[in-house]
JSON list of C-alpha atoms in Angstrom, two decimals:
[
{"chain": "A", "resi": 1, "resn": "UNK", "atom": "CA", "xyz": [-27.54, -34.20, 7.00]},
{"chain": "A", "resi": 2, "resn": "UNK", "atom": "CA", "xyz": [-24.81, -35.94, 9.60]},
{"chain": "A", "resi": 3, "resn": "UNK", "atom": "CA", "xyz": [-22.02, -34.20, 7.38]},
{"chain": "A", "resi": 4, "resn": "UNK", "atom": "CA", "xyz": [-23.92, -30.71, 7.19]},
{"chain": "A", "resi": 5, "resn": "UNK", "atom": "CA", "xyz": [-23.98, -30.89, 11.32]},
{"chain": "A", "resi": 6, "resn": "UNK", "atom": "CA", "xyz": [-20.47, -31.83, 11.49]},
{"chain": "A", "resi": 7, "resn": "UNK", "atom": "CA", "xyz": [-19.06, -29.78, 9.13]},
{"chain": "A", "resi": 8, "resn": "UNK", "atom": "CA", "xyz": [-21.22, -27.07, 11.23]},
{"chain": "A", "resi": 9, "resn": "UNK", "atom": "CA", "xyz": [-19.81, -28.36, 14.83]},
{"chain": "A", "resi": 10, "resn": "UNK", "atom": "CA", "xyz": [-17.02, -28.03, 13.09]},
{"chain": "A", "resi": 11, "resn": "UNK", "atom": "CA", "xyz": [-16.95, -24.47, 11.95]},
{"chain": "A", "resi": 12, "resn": "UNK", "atom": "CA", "xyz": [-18.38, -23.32, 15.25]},
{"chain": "A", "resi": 13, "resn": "UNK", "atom": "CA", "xyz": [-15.51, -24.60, 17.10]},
{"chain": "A", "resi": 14, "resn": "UNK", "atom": "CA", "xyz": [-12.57, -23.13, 14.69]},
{"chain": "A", "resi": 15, "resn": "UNK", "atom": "CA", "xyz": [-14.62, -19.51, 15.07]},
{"chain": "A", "resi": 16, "resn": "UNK", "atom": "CA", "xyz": [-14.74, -19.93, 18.55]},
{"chain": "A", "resi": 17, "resn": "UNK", "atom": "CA", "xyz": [-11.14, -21.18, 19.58]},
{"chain": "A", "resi": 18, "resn": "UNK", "atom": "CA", "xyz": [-10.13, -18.12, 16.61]},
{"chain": "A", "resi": 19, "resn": "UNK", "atom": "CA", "xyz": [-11.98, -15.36, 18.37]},
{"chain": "A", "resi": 20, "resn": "UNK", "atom": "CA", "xyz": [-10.73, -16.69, 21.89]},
{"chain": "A", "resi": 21, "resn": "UNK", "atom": "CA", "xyz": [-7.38, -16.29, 20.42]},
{"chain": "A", "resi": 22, "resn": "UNK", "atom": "CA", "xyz": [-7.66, -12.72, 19.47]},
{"chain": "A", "resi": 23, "resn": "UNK", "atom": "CA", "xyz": [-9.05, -11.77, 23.02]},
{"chain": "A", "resi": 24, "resn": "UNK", "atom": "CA", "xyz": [-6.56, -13.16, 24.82]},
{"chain": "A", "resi": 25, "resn": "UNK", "atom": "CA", "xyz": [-3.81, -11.36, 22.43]},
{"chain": "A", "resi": 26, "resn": "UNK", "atom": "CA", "xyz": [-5.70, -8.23, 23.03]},
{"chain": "A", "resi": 27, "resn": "UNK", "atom": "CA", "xyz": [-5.73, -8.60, 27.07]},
{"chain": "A", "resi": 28, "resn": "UNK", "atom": "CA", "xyz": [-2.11, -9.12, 26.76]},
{"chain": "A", "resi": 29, "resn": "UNK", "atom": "CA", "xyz": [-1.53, -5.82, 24.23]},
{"chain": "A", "resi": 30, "resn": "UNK", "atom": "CA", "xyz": [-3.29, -3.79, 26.72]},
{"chain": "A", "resi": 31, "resn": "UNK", "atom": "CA", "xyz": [-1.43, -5.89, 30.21]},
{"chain": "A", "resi": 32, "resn": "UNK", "atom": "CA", "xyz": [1.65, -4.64, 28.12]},
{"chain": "A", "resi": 33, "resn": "UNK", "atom": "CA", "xyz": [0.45, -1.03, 27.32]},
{"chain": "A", "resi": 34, "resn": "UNK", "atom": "CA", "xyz": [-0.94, -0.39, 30.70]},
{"chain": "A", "resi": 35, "resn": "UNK", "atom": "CA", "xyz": [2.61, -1.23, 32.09]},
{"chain": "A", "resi": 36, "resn": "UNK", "atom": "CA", "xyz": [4.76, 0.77, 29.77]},
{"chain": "A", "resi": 37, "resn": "UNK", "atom": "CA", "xyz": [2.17, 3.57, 30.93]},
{"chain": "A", "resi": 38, "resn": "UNK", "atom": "CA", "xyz": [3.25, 3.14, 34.15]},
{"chain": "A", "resi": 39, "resn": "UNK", "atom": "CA", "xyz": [6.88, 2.83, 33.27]},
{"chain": "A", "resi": 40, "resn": "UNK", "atom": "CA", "xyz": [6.75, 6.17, 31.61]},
{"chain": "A", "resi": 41, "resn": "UNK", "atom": "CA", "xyz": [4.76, 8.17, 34.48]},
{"chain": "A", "resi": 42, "resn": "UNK", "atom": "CA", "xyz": [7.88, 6.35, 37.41]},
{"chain": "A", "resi": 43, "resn": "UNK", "atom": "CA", "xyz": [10.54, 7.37, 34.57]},
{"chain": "A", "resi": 44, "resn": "UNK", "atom": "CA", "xyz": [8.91, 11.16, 34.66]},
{"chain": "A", "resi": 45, "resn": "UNK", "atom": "CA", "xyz": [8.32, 10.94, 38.25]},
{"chain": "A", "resi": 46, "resn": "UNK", "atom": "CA", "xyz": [11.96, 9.82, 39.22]},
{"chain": "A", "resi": 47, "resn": "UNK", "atom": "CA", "xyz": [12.86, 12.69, 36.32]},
{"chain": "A", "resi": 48, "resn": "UNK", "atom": "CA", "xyz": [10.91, 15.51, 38.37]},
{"chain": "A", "resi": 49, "resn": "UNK", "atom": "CA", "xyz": [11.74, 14.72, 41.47]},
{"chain": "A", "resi": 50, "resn": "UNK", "atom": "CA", "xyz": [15.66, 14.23, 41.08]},
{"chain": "A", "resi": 51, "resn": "UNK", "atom": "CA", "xyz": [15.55, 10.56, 42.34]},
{"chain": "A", "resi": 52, "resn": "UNK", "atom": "CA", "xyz": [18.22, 8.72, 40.41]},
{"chain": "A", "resi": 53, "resn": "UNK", "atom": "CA", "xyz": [18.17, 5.63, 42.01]},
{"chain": "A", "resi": 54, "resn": "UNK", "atom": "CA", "xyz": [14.30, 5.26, 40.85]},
{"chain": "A", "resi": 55, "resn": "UNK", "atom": "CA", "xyz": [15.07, 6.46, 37.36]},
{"chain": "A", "resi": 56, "resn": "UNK", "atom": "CA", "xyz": [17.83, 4.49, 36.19]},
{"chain": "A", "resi": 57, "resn": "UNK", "atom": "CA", "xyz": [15.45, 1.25, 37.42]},
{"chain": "A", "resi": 58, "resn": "UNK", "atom": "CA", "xyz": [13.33, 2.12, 34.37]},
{"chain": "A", "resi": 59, "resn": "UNK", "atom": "CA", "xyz": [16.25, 1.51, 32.17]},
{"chain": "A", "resi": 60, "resn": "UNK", "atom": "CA", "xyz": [17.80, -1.78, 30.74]},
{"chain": "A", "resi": 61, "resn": "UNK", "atom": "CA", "xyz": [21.69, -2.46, 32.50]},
{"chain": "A", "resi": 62, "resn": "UNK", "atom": "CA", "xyz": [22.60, -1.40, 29.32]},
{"chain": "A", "resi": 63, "resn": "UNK", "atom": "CA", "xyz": [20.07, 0.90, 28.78]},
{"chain": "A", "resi": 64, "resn": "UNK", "atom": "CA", "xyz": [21.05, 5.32, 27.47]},
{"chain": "A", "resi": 65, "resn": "UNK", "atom": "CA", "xyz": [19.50, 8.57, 27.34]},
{"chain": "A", "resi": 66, "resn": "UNK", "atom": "CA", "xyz": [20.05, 10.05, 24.23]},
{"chain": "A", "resi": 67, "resn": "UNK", "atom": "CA", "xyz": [21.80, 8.94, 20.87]},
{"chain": "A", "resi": 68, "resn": "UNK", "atom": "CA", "xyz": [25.34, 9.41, 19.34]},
{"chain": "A", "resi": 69, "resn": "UNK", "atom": "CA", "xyz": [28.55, 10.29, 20.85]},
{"chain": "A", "resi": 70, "resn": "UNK", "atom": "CA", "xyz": [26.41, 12.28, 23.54]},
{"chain": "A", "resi": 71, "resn": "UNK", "atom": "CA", "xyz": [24.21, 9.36, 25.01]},
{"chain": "A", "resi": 72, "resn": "UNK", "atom": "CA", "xyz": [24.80, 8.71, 28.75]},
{"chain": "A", "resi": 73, "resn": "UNK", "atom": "CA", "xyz": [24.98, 4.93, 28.84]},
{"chain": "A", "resi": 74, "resn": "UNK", "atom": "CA", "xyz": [24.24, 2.69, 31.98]},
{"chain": "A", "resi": 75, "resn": "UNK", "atom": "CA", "xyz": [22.21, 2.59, 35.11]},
{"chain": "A", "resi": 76, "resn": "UNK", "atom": "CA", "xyz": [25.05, 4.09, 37.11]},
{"chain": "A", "resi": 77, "resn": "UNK", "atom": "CA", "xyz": [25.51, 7.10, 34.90]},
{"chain": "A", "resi": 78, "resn": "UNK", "atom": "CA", "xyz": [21.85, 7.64, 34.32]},
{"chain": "A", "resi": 79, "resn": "UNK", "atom": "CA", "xyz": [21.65, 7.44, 38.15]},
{"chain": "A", "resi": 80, "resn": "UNK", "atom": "CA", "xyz": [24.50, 10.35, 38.48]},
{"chain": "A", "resi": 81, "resn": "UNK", "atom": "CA", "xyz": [22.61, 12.21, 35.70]},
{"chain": "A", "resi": 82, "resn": "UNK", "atom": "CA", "xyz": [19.51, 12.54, 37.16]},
{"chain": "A", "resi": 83, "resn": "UNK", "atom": "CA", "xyz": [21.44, 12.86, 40.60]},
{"chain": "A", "resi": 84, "resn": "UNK", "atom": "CA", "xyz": [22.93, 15.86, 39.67]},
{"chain": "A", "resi": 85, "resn": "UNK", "atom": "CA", "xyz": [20.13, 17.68, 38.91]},
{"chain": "A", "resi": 86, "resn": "UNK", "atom": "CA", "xyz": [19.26, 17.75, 42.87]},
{"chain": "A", "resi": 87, "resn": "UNK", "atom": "CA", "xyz": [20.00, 21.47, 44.19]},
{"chain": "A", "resi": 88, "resn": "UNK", "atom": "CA", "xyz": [23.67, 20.94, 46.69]},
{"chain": "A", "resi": 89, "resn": "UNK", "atom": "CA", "xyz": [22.93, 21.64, 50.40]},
{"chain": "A", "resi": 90, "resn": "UNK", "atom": "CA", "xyz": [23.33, 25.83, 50.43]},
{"chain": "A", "resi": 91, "resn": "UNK", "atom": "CA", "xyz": [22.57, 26.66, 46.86]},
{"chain": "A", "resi": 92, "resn": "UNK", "atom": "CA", "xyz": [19.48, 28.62, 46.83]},
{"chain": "A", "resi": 93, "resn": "UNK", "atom": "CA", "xyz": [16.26, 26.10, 45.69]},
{"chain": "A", "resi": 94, "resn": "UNK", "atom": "CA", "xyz": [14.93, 26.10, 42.04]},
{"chain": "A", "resi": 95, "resn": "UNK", "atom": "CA", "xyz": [11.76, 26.22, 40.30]},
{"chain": "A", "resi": 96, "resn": "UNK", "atom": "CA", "xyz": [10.08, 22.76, 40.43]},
{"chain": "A", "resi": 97, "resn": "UNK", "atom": "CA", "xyz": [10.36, 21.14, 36.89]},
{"chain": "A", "resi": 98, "resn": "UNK", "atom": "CA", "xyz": [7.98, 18.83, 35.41]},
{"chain": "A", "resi": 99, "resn": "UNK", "atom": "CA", "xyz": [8.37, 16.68, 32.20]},
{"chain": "A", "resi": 100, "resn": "UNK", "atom": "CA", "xyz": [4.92, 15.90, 30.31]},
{"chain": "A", "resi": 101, "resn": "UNK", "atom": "CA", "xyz": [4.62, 13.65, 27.41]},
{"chain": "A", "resi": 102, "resn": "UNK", "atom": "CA", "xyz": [1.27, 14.18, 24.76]},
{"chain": "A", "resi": 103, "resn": "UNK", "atom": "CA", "xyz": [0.36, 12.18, 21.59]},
{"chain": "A", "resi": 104, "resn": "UNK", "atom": "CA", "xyz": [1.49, 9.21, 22.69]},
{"chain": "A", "resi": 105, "resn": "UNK", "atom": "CA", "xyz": [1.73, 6.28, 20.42]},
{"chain": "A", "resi": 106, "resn": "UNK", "atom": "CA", "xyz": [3.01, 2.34, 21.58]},
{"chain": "A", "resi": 107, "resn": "UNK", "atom": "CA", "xyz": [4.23, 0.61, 18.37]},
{"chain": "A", "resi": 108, "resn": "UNK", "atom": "CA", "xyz": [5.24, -3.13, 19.41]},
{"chain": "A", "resi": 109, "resn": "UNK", "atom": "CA", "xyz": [7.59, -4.51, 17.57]},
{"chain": "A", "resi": 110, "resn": "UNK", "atom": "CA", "xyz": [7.42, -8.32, 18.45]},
{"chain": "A", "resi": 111, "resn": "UNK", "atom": "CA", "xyz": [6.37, -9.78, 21.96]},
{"chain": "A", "resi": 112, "resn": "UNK", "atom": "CA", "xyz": [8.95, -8.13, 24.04]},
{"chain": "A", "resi": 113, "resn": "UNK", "atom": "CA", "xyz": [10.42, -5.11, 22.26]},
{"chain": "A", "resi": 114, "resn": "UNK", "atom": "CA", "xyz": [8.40, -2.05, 21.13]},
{"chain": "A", "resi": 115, "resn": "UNK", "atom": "CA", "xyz": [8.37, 1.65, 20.96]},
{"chain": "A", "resi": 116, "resn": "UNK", "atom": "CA", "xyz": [6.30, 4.75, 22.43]},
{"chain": "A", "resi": 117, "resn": "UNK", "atom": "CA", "xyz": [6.66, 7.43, 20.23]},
{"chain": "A", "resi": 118, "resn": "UNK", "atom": "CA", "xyz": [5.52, 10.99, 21.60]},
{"chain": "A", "resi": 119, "resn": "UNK", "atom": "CA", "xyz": [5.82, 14.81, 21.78]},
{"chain": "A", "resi": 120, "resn": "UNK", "atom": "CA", "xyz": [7.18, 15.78, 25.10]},
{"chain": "A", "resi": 121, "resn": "UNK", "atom": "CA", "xyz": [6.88, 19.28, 26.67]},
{"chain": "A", "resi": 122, "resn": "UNK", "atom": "CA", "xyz": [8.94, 20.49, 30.04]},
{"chain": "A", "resi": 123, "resn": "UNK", "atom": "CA", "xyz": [7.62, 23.36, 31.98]},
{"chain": "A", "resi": 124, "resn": "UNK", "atom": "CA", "xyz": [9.46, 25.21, 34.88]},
{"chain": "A", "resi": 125, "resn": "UNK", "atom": "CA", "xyz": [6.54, 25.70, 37.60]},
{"chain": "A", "resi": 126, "resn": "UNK", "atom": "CA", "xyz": [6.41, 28.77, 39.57]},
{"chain": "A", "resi": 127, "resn": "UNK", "atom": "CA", "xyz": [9.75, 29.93, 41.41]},
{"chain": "A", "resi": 128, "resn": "UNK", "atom": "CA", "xyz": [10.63, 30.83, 44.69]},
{"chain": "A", "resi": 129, "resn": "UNK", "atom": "CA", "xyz": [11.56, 34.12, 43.76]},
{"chain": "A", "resi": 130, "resn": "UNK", "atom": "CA", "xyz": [7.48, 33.77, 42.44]},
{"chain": "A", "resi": 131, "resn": "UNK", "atom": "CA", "xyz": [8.53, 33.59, 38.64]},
{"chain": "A", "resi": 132, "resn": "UNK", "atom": "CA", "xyz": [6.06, 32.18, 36.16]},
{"chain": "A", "resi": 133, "resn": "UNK", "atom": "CA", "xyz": [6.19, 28.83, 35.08]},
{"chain": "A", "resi": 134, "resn": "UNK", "atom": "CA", "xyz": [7.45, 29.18, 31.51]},
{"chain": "A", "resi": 135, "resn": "UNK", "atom": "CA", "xyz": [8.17, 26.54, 28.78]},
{"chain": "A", "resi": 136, "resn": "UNK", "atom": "CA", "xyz": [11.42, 25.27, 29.26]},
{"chain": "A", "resi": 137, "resn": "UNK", "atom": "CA", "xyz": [11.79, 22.14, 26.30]},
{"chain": "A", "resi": 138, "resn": "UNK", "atom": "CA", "xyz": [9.45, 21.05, 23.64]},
{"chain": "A", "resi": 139, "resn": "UNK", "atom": "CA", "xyz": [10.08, 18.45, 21.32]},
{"chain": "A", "resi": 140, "resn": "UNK", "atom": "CA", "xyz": [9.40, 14.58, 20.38]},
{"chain": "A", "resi": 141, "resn": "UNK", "atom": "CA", "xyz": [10.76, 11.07, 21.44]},
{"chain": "A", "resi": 142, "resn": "UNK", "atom": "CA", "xyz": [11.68, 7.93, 20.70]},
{"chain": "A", "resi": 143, "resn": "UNK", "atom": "CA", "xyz": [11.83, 5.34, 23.56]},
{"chain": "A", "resi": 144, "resn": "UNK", "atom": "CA", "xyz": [12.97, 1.36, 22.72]},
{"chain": "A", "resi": 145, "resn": "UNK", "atom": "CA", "xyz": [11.42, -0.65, 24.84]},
{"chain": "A", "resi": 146, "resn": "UNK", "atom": "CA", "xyz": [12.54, -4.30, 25.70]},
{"chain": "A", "resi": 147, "resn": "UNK", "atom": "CA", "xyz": [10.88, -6.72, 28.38]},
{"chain": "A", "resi": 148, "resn": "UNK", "atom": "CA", "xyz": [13.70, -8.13, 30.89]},
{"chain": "A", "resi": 149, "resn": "UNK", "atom": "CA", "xyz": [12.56, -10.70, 32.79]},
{"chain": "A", "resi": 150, "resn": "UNK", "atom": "CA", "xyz": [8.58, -10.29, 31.74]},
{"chain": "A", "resi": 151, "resn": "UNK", "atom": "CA", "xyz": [8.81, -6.18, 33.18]},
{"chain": "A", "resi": 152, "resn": "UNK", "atom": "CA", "xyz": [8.81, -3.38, 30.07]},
{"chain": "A", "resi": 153, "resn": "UNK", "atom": "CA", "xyz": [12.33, -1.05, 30.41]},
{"chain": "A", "resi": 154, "resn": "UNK", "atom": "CA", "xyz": [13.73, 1.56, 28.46]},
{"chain": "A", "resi": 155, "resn": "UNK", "atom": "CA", "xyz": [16.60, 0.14, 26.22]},
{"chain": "A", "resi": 156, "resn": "UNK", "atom": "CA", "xyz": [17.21, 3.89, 24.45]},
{"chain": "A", "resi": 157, "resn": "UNK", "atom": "CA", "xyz": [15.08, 7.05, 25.10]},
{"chain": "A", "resi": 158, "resn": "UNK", "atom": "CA", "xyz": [16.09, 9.33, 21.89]},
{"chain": "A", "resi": 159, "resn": "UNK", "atom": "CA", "xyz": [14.48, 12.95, 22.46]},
{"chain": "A", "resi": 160, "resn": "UNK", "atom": "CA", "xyz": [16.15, 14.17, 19.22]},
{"chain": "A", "resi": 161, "resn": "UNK", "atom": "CA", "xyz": [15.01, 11.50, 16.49]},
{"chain": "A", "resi": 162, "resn": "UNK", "atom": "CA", "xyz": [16.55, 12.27, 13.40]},
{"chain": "A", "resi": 163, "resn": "UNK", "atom": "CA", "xyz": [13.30, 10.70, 11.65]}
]
């Protein structure tokens, strides 16, 4: 009868200590997907709003938009890139854009790399000159993710996977 209680103590013990285990791994999945949400919406926000400083944080030093010969590589020249898109002092002001992301999937890879997969849509609001907000890009993307010092970044956003 000792044995049966021991053997029970046991077993009560290795369930618990295994189910604590898989809580705390799922508290950290979701710490880690709630903060790659929010590194997406200051990535589209920066995007939208033509503040390049902001959205070349959200990238790795290293880190590119786009894939091949093409990519733009490097928080400086993401910076520029998203820089540029600001309307100059005297050039009459454009329709407000804004980039939206749908069907979102996080895939993590290991403990501090992963992807979010998604289809992305970008839609011209209404102009000054009262046009209508039309459809301007549609398609789906590929961002690597990487944790840098325990904060999620973008490594490589691909919006033309070839898979």
């Amino acid at each position: 009868m000792r044995n049966i209680r021991i053997a029970i103590a046991i077993a009560t013990v290795c369930v618990f200590a295994f189910t604590s285990r898989v809580v705390v791994g799922q508290d950290a999945r979701e710490k880690d997907r709630a903060e790659i949400e929010e590194l997406m919406w200051r990535y589209t926000r920066a995007l939208d709003t033509g503040d390049g400083t902001t959205y070349a944080a959200t990238y790795t030093e290293d880190g590119q938009f786009g894939a091949g010969a093409n990519a733009t590589k490097g928080r400086e020249a993401l910076k520029k890139m998203v820089d540029a898109l600001k309307p100059q002092p005297g050039t009459p002001a454009r329709a407000p854009l804004y980039h939206m992301e749908t069907n979102t999937w996080i895939e993590f890879i290991d403990k501090d790399h992963a992807r979010h997969h998604a289809y992305y849509l970008t839609v011209s609001g209404a102009g000054p000159d009262n046009a209508q907000p039309r459809i301007v890009a549609a398609g789906r993307s590929i961002d690597h993710l990487e944790r840098v010092n325990g904060k999620w970044l973008i490594k490589v956003r691909d919006v033309a996977p070839q898979n």
